PDB file of C-alpha atoms in Angstrom:
ATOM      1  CA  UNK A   1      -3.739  -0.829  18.328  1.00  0.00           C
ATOM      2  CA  UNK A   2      -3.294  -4.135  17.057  1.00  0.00           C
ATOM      3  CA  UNK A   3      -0.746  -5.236  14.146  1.00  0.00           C
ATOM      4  CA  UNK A   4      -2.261  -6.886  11.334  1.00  0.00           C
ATOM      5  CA  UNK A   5      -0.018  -9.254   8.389  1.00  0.00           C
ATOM      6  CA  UNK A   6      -1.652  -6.883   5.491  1.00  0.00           C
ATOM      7  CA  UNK A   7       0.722  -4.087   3.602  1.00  0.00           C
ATOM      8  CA  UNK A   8      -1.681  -2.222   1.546  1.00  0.00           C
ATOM      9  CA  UNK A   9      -0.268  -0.490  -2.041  1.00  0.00           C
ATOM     10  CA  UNK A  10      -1.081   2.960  -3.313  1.00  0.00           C
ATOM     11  CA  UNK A  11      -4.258   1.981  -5.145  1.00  0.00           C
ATOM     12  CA  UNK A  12      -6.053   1.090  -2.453  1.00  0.00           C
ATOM     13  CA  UNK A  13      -5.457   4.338  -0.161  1.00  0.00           C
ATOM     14  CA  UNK A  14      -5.894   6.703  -3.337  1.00  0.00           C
ATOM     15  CA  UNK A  15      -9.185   5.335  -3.830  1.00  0.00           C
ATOM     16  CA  UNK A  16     -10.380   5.584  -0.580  1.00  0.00           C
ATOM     17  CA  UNK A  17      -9.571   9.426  -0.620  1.00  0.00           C
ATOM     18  CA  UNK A  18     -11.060   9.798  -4.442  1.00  0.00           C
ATOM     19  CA  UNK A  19     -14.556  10.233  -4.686  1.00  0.00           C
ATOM     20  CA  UNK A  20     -14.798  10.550  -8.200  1.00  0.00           C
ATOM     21  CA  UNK A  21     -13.673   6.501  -7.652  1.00  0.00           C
ATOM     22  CA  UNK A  22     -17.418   5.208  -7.823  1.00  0.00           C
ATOM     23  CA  UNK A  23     -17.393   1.601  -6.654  1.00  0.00           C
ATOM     24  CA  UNK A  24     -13.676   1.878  -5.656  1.00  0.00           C
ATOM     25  CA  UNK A  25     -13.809   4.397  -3.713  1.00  0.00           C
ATOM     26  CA  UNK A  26     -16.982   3.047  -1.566  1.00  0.00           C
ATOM     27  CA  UNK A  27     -15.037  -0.133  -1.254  1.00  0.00           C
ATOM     28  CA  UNK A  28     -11.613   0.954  -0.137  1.00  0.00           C
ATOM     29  CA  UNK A  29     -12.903   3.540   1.900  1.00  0.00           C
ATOM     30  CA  UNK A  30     -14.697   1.017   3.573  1.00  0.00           C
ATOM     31  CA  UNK A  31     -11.756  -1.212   3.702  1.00  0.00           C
ATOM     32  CA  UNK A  32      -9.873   1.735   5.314  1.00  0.00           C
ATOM     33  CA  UNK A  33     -12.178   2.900   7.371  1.00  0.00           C
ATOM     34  CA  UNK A  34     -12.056  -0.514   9.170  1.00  0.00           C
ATOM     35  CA  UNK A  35      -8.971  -0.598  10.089  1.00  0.00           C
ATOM     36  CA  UNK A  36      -9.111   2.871  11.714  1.00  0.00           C
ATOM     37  CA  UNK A  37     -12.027   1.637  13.594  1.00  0.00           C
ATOM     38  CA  UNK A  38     -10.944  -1.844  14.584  1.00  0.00           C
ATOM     39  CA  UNK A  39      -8.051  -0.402  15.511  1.00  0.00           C
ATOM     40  CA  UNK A  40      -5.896  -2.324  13.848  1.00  0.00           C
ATOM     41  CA  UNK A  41      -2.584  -1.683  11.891  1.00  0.00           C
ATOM     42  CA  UNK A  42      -1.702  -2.548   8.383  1.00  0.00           C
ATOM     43  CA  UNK A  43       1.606  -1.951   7.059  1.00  0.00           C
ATOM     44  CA  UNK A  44       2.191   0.359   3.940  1.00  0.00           C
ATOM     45  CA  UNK A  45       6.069   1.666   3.182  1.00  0.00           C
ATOM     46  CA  UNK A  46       7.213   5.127   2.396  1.00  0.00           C
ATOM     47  CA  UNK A  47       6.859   5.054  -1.248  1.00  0.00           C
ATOM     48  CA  UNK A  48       3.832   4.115  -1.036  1.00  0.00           C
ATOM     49  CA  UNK A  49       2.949   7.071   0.957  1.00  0.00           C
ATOM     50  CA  UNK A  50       5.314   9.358  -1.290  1.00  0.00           C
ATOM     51  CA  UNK A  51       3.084   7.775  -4.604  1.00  0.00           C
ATOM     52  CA  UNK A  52      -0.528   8.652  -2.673  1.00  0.00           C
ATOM     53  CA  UNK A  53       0.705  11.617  -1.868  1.00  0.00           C
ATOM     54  CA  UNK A  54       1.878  12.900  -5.798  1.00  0.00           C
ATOM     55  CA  UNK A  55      -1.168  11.152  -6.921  1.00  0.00           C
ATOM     56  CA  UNK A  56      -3.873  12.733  -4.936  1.00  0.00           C
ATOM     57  CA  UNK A  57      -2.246  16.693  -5.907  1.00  0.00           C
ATOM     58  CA  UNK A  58      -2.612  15.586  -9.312  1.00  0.00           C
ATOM     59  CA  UNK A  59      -5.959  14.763  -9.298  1.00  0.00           C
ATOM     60  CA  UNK A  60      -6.896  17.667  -7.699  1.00  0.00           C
ATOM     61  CA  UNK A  61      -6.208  17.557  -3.697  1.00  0.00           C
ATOM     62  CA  UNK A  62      -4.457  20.341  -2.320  1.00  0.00           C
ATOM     63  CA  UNK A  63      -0.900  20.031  -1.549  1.00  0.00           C
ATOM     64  CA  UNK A  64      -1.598  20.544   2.585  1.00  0.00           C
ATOM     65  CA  UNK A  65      -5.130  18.703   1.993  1.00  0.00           C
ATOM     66  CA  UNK A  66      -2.929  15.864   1.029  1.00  0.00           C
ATOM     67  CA  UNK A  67       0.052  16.663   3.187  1.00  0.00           C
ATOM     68  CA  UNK A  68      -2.407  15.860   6.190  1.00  0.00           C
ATOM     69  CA  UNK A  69      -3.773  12.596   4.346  1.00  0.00           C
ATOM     70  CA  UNK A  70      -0.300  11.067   4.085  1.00  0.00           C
ATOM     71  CA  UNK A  71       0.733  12.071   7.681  1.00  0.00           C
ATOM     72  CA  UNK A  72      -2.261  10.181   9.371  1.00  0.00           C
ATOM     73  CA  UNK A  73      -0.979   7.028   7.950  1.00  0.00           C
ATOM     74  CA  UNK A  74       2.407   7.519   9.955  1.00  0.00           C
ATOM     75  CA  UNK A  75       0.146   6.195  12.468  1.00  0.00           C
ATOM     76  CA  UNK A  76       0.049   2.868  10.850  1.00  0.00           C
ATOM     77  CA  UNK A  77       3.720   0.469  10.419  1.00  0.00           C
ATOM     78  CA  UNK A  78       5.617   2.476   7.600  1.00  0.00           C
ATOM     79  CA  UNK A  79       8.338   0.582   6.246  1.00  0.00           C
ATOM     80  CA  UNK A  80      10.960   3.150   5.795  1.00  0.00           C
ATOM     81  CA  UNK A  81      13.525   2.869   2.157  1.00  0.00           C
ATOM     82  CA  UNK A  82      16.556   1.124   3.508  1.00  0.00           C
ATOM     83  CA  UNK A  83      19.639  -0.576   2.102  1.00  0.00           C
ATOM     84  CA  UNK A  84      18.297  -3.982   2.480  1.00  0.00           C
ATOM     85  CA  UNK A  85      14.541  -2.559   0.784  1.00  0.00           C
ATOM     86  CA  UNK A  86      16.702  -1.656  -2.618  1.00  0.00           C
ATOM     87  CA  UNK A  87      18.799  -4.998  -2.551  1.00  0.00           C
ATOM     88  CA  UNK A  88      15.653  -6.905  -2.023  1.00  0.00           C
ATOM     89  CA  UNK A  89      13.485  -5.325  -4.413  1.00  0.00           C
ATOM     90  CA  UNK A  90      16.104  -5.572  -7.341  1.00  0.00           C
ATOM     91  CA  UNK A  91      16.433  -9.113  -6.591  1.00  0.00           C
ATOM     92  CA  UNK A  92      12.615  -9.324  -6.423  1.00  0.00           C
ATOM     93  CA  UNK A  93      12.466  -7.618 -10.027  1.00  0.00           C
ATOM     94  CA  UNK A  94      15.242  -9.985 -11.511  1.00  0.00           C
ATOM     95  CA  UNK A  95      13.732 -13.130  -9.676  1.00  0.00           C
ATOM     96  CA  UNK A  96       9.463 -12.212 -10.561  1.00  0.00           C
ATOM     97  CA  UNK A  97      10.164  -9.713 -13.679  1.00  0.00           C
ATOM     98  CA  UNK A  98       8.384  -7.134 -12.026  1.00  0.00           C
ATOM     99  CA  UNK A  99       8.861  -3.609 -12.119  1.00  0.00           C
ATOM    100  CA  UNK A 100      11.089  -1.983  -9.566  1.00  0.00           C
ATOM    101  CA  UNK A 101       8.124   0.138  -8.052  1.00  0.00           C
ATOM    102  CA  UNK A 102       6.244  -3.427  -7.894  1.00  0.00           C
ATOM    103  CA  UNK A 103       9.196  -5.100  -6.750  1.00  0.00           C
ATOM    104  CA  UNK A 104       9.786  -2.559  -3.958  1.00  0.00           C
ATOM    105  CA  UNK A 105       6.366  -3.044  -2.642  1.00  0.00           C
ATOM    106  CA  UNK A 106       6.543  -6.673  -2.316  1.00  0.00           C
ATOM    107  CA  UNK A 107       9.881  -6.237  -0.954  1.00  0.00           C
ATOM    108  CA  UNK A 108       8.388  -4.145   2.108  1.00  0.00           C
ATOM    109  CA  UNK A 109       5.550  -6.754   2.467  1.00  0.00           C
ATOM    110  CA  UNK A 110       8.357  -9.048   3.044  1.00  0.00           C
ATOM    111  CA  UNK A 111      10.020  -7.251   5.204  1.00  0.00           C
ATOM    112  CA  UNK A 112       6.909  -6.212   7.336  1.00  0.00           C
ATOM    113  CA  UNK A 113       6.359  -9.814   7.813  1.00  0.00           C
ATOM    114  CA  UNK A 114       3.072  -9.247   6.212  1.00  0.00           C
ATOM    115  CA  UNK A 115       1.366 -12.500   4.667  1.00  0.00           C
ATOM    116  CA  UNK A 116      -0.998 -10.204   2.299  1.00  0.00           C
ATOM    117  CA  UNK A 117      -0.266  -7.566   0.245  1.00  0.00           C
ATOM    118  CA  UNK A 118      -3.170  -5.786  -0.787  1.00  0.00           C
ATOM    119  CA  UNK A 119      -3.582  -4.438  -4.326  1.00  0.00           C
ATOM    120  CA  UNK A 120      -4.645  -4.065  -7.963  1.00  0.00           C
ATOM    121  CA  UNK A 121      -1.354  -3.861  -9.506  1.00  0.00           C
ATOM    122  CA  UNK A 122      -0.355  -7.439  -9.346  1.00  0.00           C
ATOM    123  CA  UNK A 123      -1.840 -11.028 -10.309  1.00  0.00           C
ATOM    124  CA  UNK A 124      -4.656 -11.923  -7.080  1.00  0.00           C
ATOM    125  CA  UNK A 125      -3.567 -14.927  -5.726  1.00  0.00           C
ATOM    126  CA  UNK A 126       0.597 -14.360  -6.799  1.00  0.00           C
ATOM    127  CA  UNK A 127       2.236 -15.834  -4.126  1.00  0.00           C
ATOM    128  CA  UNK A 128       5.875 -14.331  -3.312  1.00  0.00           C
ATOM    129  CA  UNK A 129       7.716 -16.210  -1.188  1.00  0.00           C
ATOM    130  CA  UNK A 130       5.230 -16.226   1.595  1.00  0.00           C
ATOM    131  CA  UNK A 131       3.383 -12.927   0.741  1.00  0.00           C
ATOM    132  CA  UNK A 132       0.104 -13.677  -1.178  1.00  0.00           C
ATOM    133  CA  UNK A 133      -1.806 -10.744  -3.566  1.00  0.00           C
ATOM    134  CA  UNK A 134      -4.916  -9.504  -2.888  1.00  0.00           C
ATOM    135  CA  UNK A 135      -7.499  -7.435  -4.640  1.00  0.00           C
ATOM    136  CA  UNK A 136      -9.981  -6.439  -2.097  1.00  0.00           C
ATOM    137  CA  UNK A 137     -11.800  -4.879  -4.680  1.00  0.00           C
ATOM    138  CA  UNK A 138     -12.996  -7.442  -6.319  1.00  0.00           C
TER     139      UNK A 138
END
C-alpha cells in the first residue's frame, strides 16, 4: 500500500458510511472507496476514529456494525493521542483560534507529515503551517 500526504477528518468518513447523506455520501464514498482501491493510505488520528465511531451509533449504526467500520481504518496511518498531539494542538488553538477538537486534527495532519487535510469543518484553502484545507465535497 502506498502512503499518501492526505489526513482525512470525521466528516468525510461519516458520510461515506451514511446513506441518508444524499450527495455527500455518493461523494465521500467515492472518495473512500478510492483509496481502498488504489491502494493507497491516507492518514486519519484516533479521535477522529473515536468521533466516527460515536457519531455513526447515534445516527443509527449498531454499536458492533460500527465497531467493525472504525477497525478497518486501523489499516490506514492512525495517528495515535500523544504528549506532543495535546501540546501541539493547544498551541494550534491559541496560535489559529480554533477549537481544540479542530486544533487537534490539524495538529495530527502536522504530525503525519500530511500536506492536505481533508474536511468541511475548516476554511478550504486555510493554510497551517504547511498543511492546506480541503473540501472534497465541493
Amino acid at each position: 500500500m502506498t502512503v499518501v500526504d492526505i489526513l482525512l477528518d470525521t466528516n468525510i468518513l461519516i458520510y461515506a458510511h451514511d446513506v441518508d447523506a444524499g450527495d455527500r455520501h455518493t461523494k465521500a464514498a467515492r472518495l473512500v472507496r478510492g483509496f481502498w482501491d488504489r491502494r493507497e493510505v491516507p492518514a486519519v488520528s484516533i479521535q477522529i476514529l473515536q468521533e466516527m465511531h460515536v457519531n455513526l451509533v447515534r445516527k443509527g449504526v449498531l454499536v458492533a456494525d460500527s465497531a467493525d467500520i472504525v477497525r478497518s481504518y486501523l489499516a490506514w496511518r492512525v495517528m495515535e493521542n500523544t504528549r506532543a498531539l495535546l501540546r501541539q494542538a493547544l498551541a494550534l488553538q491559541q496560535r489559529w483560534q480554533l477549537s481544540y477538537w479542530d486544533a487537534a486534527v490539524v495538529a495530527a495532519a502536522q504530525q503525519a507529515g500530511a500536506r492536505e487535510l481533508w474536511t468541511e469543518d475548516l476554511t478550504a484553502g486555510q493554510d497551517f503551517n504547511g498543511v492546506v484545507v480541503v473540501n472534497p465535497l465541493v
